[in-house]
Short mmCIF file of C-alpha atoms and ligand atoms in Angstrom, two decimals:
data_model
loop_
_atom_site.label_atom_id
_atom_site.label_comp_id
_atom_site.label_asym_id
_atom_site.label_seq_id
_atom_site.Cartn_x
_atom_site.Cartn_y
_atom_site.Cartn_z
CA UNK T 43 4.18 -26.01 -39.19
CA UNK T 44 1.35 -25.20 -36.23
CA UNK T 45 1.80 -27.04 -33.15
CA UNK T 46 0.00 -24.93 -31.01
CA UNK T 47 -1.24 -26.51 -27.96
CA UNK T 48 -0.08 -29.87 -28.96
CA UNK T 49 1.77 -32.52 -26.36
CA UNK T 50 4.50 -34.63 -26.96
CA UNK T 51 6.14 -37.26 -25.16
CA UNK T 52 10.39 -38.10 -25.98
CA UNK T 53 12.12 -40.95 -24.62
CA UNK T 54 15.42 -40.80 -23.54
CA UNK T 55 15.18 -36.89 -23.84
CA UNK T 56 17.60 -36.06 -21.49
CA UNK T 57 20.52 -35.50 -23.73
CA UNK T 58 21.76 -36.15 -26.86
CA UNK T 59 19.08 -36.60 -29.88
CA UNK T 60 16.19 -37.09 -27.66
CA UNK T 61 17.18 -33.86 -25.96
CA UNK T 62 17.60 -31.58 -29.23
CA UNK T 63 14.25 -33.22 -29.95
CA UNK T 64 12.42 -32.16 -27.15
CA UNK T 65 13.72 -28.68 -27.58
CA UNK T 66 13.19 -28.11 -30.98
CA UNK T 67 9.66 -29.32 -30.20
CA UNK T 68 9.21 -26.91 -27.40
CA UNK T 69 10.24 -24.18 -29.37
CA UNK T 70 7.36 -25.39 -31.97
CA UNK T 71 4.90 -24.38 -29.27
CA UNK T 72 4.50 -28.10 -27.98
CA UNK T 73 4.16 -29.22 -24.39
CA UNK T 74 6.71 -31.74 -23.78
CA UNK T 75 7.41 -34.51 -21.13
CA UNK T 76 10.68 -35.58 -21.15
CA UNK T 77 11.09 -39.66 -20.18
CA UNK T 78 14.20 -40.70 -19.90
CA UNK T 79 15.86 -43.80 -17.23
CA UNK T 80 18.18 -40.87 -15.85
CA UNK T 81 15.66 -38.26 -13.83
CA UNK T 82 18.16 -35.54 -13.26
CA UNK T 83 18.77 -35.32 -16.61
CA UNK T 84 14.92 -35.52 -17.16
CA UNK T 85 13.94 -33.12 -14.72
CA UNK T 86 17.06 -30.95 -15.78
CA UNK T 87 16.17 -30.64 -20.04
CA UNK T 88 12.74 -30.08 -18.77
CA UNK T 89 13.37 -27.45 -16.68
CA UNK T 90 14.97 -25.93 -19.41
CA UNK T 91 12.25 -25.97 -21.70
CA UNK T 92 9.64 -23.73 -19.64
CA UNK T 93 11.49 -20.47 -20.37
CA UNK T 94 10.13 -21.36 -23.76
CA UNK T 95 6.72 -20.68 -22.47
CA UNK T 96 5.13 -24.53 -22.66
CA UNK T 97 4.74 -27.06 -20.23
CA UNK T 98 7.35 -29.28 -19.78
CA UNK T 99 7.80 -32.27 -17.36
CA UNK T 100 10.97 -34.25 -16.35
CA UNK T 101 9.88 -38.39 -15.45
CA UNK T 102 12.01 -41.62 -14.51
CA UNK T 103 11.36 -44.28 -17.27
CA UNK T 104 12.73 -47.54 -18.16
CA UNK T 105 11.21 -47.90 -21.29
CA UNK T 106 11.80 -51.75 -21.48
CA UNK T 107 9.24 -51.81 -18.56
CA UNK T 108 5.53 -52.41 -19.43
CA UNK T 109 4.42 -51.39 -15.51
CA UNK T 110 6.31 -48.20 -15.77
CA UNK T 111 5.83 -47.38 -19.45
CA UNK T 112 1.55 -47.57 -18.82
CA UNK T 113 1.82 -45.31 -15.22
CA UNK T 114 4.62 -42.66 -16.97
CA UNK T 115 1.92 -42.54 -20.05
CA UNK T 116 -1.14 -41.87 -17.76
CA UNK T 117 0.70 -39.12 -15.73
CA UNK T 118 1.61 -37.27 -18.93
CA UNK T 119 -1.70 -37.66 -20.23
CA UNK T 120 -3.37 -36.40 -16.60
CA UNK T 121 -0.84 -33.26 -17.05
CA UNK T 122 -1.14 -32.58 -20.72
CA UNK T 123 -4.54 -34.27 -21.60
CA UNK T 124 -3.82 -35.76 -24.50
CA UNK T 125 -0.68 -36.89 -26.13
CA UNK T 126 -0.29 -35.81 -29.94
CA UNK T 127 3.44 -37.10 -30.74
CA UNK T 128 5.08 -39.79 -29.18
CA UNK T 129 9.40 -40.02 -30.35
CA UNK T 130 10.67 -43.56 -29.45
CA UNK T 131 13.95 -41.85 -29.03
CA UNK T 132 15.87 -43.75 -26.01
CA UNK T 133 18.43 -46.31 -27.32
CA UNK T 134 21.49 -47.90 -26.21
CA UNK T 135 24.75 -49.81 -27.38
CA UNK T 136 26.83 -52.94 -26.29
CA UNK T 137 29.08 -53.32 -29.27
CA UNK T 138 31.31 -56.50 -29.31
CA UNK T 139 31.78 -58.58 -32.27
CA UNK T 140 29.22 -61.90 -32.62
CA UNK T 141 30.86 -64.63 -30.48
CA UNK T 142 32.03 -62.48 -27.80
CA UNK T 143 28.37 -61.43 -27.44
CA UNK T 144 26.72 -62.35 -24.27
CA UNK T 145 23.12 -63.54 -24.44
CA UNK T 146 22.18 -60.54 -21.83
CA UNK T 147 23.93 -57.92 -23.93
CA UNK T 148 21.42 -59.51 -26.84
CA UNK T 149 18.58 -59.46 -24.80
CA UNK T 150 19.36 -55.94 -23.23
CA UNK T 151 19.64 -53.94 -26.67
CA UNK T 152 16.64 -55.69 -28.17
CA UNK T 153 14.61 -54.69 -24.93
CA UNK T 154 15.79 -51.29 -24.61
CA UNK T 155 15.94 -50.02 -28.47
CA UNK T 156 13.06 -52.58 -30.23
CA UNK T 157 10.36 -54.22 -27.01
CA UNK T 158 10.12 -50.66 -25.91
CA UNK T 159 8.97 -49.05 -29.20
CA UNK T 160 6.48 -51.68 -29.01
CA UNK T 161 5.01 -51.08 -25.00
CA UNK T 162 5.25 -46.86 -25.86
CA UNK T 163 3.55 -47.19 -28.96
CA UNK T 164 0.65 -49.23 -27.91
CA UNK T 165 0.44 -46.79 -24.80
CA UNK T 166 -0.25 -43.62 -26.99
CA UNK T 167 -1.65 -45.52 -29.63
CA UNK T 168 -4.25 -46.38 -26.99
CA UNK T 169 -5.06 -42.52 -26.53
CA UNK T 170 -4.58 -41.34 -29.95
CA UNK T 171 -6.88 -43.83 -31.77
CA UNK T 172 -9.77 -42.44 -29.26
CA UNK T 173 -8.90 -38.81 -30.99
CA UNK T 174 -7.70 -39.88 -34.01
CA UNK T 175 -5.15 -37.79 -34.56
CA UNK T 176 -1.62 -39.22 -33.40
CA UNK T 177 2.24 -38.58 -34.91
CA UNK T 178 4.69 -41.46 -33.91
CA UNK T 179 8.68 -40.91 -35.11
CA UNK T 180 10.94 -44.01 -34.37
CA UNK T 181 14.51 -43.57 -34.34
CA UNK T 182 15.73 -46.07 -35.80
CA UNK T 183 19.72 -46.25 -37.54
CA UNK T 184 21.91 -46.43 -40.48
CA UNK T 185 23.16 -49.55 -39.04
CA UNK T 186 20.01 -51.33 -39.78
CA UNK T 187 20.39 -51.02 -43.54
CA UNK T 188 24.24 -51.40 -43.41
CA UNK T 189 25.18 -53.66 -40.83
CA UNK T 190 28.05 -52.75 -39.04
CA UNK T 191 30.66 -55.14 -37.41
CA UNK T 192 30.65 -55.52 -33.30
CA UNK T 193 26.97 -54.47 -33.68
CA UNK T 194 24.78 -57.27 -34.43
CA UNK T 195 22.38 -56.56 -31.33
CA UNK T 196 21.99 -52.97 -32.37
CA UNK T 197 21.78 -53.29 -36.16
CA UNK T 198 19.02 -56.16 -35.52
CA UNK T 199 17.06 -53.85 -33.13
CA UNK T 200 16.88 -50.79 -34.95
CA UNK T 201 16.20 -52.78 -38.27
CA UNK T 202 13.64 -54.60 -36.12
CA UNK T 203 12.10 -50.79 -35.78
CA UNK T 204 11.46 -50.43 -39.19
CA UNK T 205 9.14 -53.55 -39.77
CA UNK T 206 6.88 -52.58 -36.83
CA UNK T 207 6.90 -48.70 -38.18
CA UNK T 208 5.82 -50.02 -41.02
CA UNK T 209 3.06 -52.49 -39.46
CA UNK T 210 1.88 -49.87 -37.05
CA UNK T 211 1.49 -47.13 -39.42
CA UNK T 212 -0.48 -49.53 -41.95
CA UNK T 213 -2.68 -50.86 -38.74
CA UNK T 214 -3.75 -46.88 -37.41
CA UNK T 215 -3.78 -45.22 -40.61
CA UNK T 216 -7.01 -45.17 -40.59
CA UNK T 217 -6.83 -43.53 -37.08
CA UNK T 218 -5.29 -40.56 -38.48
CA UNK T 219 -2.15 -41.86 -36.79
CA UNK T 220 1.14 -41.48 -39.05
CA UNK T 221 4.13 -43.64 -37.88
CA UNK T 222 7.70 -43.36 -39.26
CA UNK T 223 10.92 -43.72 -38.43
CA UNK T 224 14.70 -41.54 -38.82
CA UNK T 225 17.69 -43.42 -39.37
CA UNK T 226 20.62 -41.31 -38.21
CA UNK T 227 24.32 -41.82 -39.65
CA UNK T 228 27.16 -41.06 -37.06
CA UNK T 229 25.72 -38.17 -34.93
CA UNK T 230 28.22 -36.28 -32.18
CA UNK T 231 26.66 -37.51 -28.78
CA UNK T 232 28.00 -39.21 -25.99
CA UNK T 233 27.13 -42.78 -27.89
CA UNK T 234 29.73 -41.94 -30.66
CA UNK T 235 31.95 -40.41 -28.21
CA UNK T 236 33.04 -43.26 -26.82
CA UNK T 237 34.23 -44.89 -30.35
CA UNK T 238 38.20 -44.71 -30.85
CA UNK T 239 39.76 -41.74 -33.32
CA UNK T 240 40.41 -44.35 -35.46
CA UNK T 241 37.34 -45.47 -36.03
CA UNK T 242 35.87 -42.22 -36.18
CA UNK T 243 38.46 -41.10 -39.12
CA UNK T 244 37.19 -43.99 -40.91
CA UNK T 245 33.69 -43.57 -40.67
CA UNK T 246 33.91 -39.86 -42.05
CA UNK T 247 35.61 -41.13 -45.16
CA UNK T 248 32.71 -43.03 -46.04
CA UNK T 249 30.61 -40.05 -45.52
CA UNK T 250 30.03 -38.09 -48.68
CA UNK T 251 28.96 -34.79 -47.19
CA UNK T 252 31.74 -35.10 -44.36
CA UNK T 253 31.93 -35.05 -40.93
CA UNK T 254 29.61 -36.59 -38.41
CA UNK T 255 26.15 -35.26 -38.83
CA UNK T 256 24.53 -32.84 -35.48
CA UNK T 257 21.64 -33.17 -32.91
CA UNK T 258 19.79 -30.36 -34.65
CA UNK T 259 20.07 -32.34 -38.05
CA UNK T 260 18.36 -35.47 -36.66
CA UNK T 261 15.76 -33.27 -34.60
CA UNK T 262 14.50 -31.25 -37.76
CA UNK T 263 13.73 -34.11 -39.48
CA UNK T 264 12.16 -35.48 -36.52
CA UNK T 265 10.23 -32.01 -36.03
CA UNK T 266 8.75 -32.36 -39.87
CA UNK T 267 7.88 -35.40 -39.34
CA UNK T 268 5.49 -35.17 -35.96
CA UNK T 269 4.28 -32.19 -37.56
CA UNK T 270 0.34 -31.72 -38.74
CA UNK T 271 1.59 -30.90 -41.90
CA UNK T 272 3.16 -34.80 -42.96
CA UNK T 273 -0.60 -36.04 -42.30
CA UNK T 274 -0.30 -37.88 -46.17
CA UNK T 275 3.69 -40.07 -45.05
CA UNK T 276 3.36 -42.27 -43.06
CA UNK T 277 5.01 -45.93 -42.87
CA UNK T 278 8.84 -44.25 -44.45
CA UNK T 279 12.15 -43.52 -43.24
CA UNK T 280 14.34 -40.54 -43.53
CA UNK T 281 17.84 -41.02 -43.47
CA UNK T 282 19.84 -38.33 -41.63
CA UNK T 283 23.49 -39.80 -42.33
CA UNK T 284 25.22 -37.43 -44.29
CA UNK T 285 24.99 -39.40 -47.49
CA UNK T 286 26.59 -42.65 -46.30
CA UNK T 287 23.71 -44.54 -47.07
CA UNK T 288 21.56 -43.79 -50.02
P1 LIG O 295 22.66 -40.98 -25.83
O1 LIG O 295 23.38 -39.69 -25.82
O2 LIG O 295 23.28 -42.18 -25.19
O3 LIG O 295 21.20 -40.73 -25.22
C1 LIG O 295 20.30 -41.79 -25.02
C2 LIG O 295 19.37 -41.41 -23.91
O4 LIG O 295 18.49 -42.53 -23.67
C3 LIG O 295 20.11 -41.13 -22.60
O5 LIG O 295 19.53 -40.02 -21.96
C4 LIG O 295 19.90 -42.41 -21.83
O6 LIG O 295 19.95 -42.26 -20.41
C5 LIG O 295 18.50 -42.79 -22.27
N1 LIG O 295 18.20 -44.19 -21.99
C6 LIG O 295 19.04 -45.26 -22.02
N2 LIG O 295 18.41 -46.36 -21.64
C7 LIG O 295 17.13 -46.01 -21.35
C8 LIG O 295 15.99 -46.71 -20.88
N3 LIG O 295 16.01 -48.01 -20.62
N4 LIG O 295 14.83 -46.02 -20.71
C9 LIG O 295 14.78 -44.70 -20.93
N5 LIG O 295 15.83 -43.97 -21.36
C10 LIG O 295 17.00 -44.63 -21.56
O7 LIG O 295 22.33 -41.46 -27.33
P2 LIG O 295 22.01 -40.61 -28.64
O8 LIG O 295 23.22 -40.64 -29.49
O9 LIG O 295 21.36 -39.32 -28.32
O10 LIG O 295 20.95 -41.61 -29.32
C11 LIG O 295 19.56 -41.38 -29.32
C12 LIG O 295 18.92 -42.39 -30.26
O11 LIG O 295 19.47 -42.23 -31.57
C13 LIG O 295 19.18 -43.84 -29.87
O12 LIG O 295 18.04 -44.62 -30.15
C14 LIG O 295 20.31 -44.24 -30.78
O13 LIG O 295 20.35 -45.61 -31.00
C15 LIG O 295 19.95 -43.47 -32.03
N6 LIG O 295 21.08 -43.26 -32.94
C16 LIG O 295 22.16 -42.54 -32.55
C17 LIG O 295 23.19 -42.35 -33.45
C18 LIG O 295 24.42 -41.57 -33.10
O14 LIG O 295 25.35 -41.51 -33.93
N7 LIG O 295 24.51 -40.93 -31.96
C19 LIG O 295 23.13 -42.91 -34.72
C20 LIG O 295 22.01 -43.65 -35.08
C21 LIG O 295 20.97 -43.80 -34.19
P3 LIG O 295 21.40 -42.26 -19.67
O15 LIG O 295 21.90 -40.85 -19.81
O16 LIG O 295 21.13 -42.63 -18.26
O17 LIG O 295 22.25 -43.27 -20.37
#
């Protein structure tokens, strides 16, 4: 897999998935801005990345913001050029079951995790199409082909992320720009942290190869995926859950 001089931009990169995602990308060779609505976590994972010997750079971005979403993509692209690979990575939670759901906590999950893979997208989709060359990876979740109770928000959002993969990587294929989309299981990061024991206990039962799955195990699919090398898949998923789902 040559990345050599290529550019990458990863939302909510500054921990968790999006982080081991950024890194494994920088240690591909790729230049990498880090986006993320935190910017001392941003400007912290990128800092990290430059001992690595590529460009990195840290940015505030609310990704369910069209005005900020356009300006962050035209600063990486002044700084890096171009932008090869774009990971729709930044994602959130606010789990409660159906009628204890608040419209906002609706509206806030769909904008954050679905609307933004939409405003990203068309920004580098804008700049790729001119160079036709362009890797998109969506993350999208094993809850969208599962369901999962207290998540109907979520499992809506990230299954909303696999119809406009799919549309998007049928509209620019022609571009030379592959979109697809990983569907972790139950990875260790601060989002799964905050479920009880007991939940967790009964979640790893239902996992075949046991145990909640690892950054690094989303990321490397990830990596394959944005590489040159996937140029002929485009519009699929790859689960990364462990066997839970198959
Ligand atoms: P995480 O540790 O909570 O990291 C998410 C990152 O996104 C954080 O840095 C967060 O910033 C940032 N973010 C939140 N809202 C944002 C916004 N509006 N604009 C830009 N950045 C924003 O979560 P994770 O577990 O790494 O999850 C990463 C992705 O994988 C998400 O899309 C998630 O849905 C998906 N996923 C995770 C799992 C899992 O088991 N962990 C399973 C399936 C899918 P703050 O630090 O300020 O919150």
């Amino acid at each position: 897999m040559d990345f050599t001089g290529q550019a990458a931009i990863v939302t909510g990169g500054g921990r968790g998935i999006g982080r081991a995602i950024a890194e494994k990308l920088a240690q591909k060779g790729v230049h990498v801005a880090i986006a993320d609505i935190n910017p001392d976590e941003a400007i912290e994972a990128a800092a990290s990345l430059t001992s690595l010997g590529v460009k990195a750079m840290g940015i505030k971005l609310d990704v369910s913001k069209a005005e900020e979403v356009k300006k962050v993509f035209e600063d990486v692209r002044k700084e890096f050029n171009k932008i090869d690979i774009l990971v729709n990575n930044a994602g959130i939670t606010k789990d409660t079951l159906l009628l204890r759901m608040k419209e906002e906590d609706w509206d806030s999950v769909m904008d954050i995790n679905l609307k933004s893979v939409f405003l990203c997208s068309r920004e580098a989709i804008k700049e790729m199409s001119q160079r036709r060359y362009g890797r998109i990876v969506n993350i999208s979740s094993v809850a969208a082909f599962m369901g999962n109770p207290g998540q109907a928000n979520y499992s809506a959002s990230k299954a909303g992320i696999v119809g406009l993969t799919k549309t998007i990587a049928r509209e620019y294929a022609s571009r030379g720009i592959t979109v697809n989309a990983v569907a972790p299981g139950f990875i260790q990061t601060a989002m799964t942290d905050i479920l009880p024991e007991k939940v967790k206990e009964e979640v790893k039962k239902q996992i075949p190869l046991g145990g909640l799955g690892t950054v690094e195990d989303v990321a490397n699919a990830v990596v394959f995926l944005a590489s040159p090398d996937s140029g002929y898949i485009t519009g699929q998923v790859i689960h990364v859950n462990g066997g839970m789902y198959m």
